[in-house]
Short mmCIF file of C-alpha atoms in Angstrom, two decimals:
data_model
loop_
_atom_site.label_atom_id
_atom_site.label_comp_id
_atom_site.label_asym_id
_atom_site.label_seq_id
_atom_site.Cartn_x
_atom_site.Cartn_y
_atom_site.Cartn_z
CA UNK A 1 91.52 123.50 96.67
CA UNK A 2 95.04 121.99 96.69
CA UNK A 3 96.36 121.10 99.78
CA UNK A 4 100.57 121.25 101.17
CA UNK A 5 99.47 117.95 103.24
CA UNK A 6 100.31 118.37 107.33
CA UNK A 7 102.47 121.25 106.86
CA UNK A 8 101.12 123.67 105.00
CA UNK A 9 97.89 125.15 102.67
CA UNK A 10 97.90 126.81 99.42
CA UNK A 11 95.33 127.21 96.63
CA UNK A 12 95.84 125.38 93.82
CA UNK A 13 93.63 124.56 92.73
CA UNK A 14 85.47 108.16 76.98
CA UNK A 15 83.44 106.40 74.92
CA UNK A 16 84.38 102.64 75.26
CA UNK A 17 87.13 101.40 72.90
CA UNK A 18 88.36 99.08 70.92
CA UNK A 19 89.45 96.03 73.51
CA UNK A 20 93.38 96.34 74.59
CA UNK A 21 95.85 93.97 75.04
CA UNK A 22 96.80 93.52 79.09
CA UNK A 23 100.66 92.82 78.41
CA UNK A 24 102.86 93.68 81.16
CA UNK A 25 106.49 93.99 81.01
CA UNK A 26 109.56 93.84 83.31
CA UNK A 27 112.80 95.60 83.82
CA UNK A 28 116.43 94.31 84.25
CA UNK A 29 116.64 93.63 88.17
CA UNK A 30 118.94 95.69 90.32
CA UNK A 31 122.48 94.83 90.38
CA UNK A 32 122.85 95.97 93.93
CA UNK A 33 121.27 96.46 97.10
CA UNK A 34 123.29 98.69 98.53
CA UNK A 35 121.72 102.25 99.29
CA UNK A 36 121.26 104.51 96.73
CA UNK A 37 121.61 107.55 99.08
CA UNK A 38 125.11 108.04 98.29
CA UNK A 39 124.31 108.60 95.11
CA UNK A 40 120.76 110.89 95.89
CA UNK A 41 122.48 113.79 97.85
CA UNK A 42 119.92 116.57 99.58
CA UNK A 43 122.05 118.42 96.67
CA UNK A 44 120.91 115.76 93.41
CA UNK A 45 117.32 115.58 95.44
CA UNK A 46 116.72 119.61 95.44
CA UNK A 47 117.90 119.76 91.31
CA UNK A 48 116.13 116.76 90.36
CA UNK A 49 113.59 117.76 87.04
CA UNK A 50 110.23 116.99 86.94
CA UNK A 51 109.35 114.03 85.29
CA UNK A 52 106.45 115.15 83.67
CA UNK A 53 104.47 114.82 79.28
CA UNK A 54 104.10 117.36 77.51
CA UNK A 55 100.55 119.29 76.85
CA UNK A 56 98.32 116.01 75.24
CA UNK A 57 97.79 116.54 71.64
CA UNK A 58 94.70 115.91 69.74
CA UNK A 59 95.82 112.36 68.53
CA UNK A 60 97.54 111.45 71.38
CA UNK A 61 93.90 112.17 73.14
CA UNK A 62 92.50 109.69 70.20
CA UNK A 63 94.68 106.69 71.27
CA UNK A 64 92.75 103.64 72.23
CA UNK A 65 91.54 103.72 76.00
CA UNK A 66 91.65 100.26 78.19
CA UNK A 67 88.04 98.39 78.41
CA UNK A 68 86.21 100.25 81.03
CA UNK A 69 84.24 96.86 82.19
CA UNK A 70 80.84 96.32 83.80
CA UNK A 71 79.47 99.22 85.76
CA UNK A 72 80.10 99.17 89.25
CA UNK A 73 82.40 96.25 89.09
CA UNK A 74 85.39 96.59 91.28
CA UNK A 75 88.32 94.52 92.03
CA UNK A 76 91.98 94.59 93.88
CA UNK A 77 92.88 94.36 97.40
CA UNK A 78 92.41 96.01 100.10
CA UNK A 79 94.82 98.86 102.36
CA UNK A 80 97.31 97.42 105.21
CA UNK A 81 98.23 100.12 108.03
CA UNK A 82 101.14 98.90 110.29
CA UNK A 83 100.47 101.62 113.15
CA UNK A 84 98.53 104.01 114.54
CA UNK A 85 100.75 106.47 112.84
CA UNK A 86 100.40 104.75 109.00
CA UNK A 87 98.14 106.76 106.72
CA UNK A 88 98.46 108.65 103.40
CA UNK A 89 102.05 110.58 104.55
CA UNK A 90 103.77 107.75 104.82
CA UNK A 91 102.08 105.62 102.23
CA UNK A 92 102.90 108.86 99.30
CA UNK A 93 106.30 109.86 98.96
CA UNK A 94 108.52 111.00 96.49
CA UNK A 95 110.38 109.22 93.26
CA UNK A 96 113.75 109.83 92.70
CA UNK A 97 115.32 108.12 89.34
CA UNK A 98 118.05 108.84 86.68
CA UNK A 99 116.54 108.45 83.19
CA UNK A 100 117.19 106.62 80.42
CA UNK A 101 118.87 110.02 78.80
CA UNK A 102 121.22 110.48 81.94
CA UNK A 103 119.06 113.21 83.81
CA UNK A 104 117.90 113.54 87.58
CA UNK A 105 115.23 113.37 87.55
CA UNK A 106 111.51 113.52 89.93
CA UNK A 107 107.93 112.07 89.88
CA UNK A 108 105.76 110.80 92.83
CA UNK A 109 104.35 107.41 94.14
CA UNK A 110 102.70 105.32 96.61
CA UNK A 111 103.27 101.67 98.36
CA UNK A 112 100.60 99.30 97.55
CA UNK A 113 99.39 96.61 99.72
CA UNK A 114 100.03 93.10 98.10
CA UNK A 115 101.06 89.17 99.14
CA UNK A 116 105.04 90.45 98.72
CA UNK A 117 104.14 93.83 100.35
CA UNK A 118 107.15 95.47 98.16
CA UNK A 119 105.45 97.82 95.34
CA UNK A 120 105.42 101.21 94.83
CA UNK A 121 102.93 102.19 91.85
CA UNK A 122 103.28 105.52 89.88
CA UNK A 123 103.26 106.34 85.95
CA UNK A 124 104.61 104.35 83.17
CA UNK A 125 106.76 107.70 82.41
CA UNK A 126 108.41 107.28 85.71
CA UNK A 127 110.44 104.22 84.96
CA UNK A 128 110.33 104.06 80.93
CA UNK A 129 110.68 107.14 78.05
CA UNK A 130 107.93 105.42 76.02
CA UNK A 131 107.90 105.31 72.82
CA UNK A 132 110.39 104.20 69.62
CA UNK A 133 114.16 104.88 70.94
CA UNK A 134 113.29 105.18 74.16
CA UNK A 135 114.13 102.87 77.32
CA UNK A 136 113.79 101.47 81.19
CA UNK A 137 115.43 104.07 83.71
CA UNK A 138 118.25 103.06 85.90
CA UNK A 139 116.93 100.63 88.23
CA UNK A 140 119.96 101.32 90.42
CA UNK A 141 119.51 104.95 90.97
CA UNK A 142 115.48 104.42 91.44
CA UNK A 143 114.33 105.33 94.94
CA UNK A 144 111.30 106.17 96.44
CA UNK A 145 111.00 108.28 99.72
CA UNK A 146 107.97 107.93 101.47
CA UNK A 147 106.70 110.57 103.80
CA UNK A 148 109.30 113.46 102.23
CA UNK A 149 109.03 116.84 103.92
CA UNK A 150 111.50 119.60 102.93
CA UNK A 151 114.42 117.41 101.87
CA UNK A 152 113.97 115.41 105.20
CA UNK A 153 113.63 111.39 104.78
CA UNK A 154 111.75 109.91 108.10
CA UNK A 155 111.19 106.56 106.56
CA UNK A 156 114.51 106.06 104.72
CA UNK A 157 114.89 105.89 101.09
CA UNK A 158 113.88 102.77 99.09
CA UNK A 159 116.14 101.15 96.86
CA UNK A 160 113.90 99.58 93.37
CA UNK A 161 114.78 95.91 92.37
CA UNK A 162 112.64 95.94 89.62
CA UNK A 163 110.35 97.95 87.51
CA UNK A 164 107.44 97.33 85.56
CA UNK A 165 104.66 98.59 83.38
CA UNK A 166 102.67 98.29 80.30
CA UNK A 167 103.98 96.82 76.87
CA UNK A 168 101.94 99.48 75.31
CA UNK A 169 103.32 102.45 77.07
CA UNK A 170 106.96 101.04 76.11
CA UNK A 171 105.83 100.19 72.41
CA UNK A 172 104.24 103.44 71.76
CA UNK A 173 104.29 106.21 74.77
CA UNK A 174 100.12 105.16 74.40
CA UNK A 175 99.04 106.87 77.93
CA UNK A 176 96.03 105.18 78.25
CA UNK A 177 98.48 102.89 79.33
CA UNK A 178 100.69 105.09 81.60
CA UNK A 179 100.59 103.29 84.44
CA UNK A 180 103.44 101.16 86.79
CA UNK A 181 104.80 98.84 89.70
CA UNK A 182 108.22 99.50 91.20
CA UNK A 183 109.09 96.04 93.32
CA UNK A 184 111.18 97.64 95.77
CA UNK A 185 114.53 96.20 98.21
CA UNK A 186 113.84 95.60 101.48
CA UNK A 187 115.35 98.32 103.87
CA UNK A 188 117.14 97.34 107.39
CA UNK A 189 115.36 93.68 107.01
CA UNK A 190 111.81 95.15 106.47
CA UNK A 191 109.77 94.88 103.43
CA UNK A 192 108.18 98.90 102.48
CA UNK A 193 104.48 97.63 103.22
CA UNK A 194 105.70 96.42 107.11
CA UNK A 195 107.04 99.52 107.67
CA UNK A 196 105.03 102.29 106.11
CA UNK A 197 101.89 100.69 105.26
CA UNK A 198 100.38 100.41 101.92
CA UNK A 199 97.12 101.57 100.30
CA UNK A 200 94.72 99.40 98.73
CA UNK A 201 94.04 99.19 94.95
CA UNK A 202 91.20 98.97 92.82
CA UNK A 203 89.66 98.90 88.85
CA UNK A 204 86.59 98.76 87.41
CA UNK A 205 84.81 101.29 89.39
CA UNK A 206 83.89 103.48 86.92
CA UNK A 207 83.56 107.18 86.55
CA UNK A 208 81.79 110.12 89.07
CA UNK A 209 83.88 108.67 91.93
CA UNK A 210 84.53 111.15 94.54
CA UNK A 211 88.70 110.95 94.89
CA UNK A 212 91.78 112.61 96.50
CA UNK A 213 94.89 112.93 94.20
CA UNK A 214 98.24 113.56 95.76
CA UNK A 215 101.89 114.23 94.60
CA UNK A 216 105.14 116.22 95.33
CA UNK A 217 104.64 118.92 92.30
CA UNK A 218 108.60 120.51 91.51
CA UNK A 219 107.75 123.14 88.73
CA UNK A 220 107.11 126.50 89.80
CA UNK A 221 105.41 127.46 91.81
CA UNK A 222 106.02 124.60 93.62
CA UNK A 223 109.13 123.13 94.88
CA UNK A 224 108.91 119.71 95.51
CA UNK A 225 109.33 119.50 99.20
CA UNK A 226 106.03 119.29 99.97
CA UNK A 227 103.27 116.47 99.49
CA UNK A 228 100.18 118.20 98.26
CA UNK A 229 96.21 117.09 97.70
CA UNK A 230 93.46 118.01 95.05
CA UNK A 231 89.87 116.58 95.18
CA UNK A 232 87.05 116.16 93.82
CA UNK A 233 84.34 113.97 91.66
CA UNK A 234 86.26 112.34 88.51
CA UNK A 235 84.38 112.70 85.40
CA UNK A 236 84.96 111.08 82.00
CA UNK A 237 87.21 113.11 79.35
CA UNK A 238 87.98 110.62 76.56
CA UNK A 239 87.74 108.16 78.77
CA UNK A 240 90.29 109.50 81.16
CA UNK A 241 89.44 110.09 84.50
CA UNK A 242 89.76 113.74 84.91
CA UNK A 243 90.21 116.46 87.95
CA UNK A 244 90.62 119.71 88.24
CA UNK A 245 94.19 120.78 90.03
CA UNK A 246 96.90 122.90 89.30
CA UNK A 247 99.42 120.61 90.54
CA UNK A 248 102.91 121.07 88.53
CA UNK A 249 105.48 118.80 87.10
CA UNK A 250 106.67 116.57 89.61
CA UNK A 251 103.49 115.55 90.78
CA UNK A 252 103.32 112.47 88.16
CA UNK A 253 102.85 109.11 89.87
CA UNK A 254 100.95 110.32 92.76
CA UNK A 255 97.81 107.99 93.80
CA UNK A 256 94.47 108.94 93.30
CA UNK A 257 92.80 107.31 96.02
CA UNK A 258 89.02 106.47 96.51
CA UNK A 259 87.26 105.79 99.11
CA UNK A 260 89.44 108.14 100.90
CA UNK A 261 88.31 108.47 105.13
CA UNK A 262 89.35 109.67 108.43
CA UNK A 263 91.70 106.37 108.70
CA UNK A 264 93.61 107.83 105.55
CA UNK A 265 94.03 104.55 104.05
CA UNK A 266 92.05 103.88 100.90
CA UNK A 267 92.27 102.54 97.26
CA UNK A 268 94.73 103.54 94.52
CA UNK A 269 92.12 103.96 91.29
CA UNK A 270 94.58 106.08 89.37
CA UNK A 271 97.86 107.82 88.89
CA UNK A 272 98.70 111.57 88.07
CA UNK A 273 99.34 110.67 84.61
CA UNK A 274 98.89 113.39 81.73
CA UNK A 275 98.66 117.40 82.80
CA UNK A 276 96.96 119.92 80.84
CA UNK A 277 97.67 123.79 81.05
CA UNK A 278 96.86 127.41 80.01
CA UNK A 279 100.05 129.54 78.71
CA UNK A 280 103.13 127.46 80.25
CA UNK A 281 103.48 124.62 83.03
CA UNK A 282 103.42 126.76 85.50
CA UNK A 283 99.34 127.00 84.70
CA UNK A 284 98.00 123.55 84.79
CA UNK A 285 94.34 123.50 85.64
CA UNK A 286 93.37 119.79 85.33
CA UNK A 287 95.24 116.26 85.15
CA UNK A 288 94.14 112.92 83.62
CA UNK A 289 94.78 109.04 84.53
CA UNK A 290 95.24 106.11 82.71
CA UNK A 291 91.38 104.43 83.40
CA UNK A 292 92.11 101.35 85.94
CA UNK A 293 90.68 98.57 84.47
CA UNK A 294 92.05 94.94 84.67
CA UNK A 295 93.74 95.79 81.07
CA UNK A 296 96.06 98.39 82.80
CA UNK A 297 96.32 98.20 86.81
CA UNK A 298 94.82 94.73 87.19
CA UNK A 299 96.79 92.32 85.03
CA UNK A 300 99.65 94.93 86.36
CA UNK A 301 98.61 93.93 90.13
CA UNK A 302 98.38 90.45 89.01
CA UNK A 303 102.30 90.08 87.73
CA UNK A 304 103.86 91.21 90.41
CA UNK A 305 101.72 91.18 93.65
CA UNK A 306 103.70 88.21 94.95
CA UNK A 307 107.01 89.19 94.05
#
């Protein structure tokens, strides 16, 4: 079941490899911290494309997966509410960003609770192309709207200073590596995690995990106006954490959160990543993360949680 979250309800619906490398790298900082929101019209917003891979192909599926670690070992910090009112609206929210091929462009996100209380994590393909040719997305036309509901912004729009993500995913579009940290501009004085809250993270867990995935799918059927939820158990495809969902392009970047409860706040353990479908986009019936180990989210976590 896939859920339009507080508004509305429709039906949606590895073996251990080779040890990776945990390099991290960083984009050219923002040039300016004025507000990007006279650039990202309601008019840019509503055209914006979905930011979304391809189908995976058989040897992108091969491509070596991050070290899953010991079983049941988990590490990573834990979720910060603000207010009553914080939870998973106005931690999720929607990515705005012009890409490194001059197109608007649309994936999803969520804050993350850190010692700098500034990041925003969502997928490696939301701030880089990947691959040979490819490069870093404007970092002064990257945004991030949390809590957006039918082109309406109730907790402002986020200006990025600086983005980061995986050498790999940059080197070679690998999307066992498709993960990333937006360290975003304070808004109005406040820093994102102060005013919206931020969810916790974790890696290491391991597979069978009961989790909630959420993201602001744009390709038909869906619109993008709305901040949707699938759930379920993840199981091990590859080594990807799997789950079922027909979530469309757009939804990339969303958190999939564990340990999700009736306070709403809970642990990032994934990112809509890779989707898979039957006949066109419009089809998808399951999506993959990156597995969150320390070689991916952790040593991620690590660079920039104090920036």
């Amino acid at each position: 079941m896939l859920v339009a979250w507080a508004v509305a309800v429709a039906v949606a619906s590895p073996a251990q490899a080779a040890p990776a490398a945990a390099q991290n790298a960083g984009s050219p900082t923002a040039s300016t911290i004025q507000s990007s929101e006279e650039y990202w019209t309601p008019e840019r917003m509503k055209s914006a494309i979905p930011a979304d891979l391809p189908q995976a192909t058989v040897s992108q599926q091969q491509q070596a997966v991050p070290r899953p670690g010991p079983s049941g070992k988990h590490d990573g910090v834990a979720p910060k509410g603000v207010q009553a009112s914080a939870d998973v609206i106005t931690m999720s929210g929607r990515v705005f960003f012009v890409s490194d091929q001059g197109q608007n462009m649309s994936c999803s996100g969520s804050t993350v609770n850190s010692d700098g209380k500034k990041l925003v994590f969502t997928a490696g393909h939301c701030v880089h192309g990947g691959g040979a040719g490819r490069g870093w997305f404007d970092v002064n036309r990257w945004v991030f709207v949390p809590g957006y509901n039918n082109g309406n912004r109730p907790y402002g729009t986020w200006n990025a200073y600086q983005q980061w993500t995986k050498t790999a995913w940059i080197n070679n579009a690998n999307r066992a590596f498709d993960v990333a940290a937006v360290v975003m501009q304070q808004l109005n004085g406040r820093r994102i995690v102060d005013a919206v809250g931020g969810q916790g993270i974790k890696w290491g867990a391991g597979y069978g995990l009961r989790t909630y995935m959420f993201g602001y799918p744009a390709g038909p059927p869906f619109n993008g106006s709305l901040l949707y939820q699938c759930n379920g158990n993840t199981r091990n495809e590859g080594g990807f954490p799997t789950l079922s969902c027909n979530m469309t392009g757009g939804a990339s970047g969303g958190p999939w959160l564990e340990n999700y409860g009736a306070t709403f706040w809970a642990y990032v353990n994934g990112v809509n990543s890779w989707m898979f479908w039957n006949g066109s986009p419009s089809n998808v019936f399951k999506w993959q993360s990156p597995y969150f180990s320390y070689d991916t989210a952790g040593s991620l976590f690590d660079q920039v949680k104090n920036m």
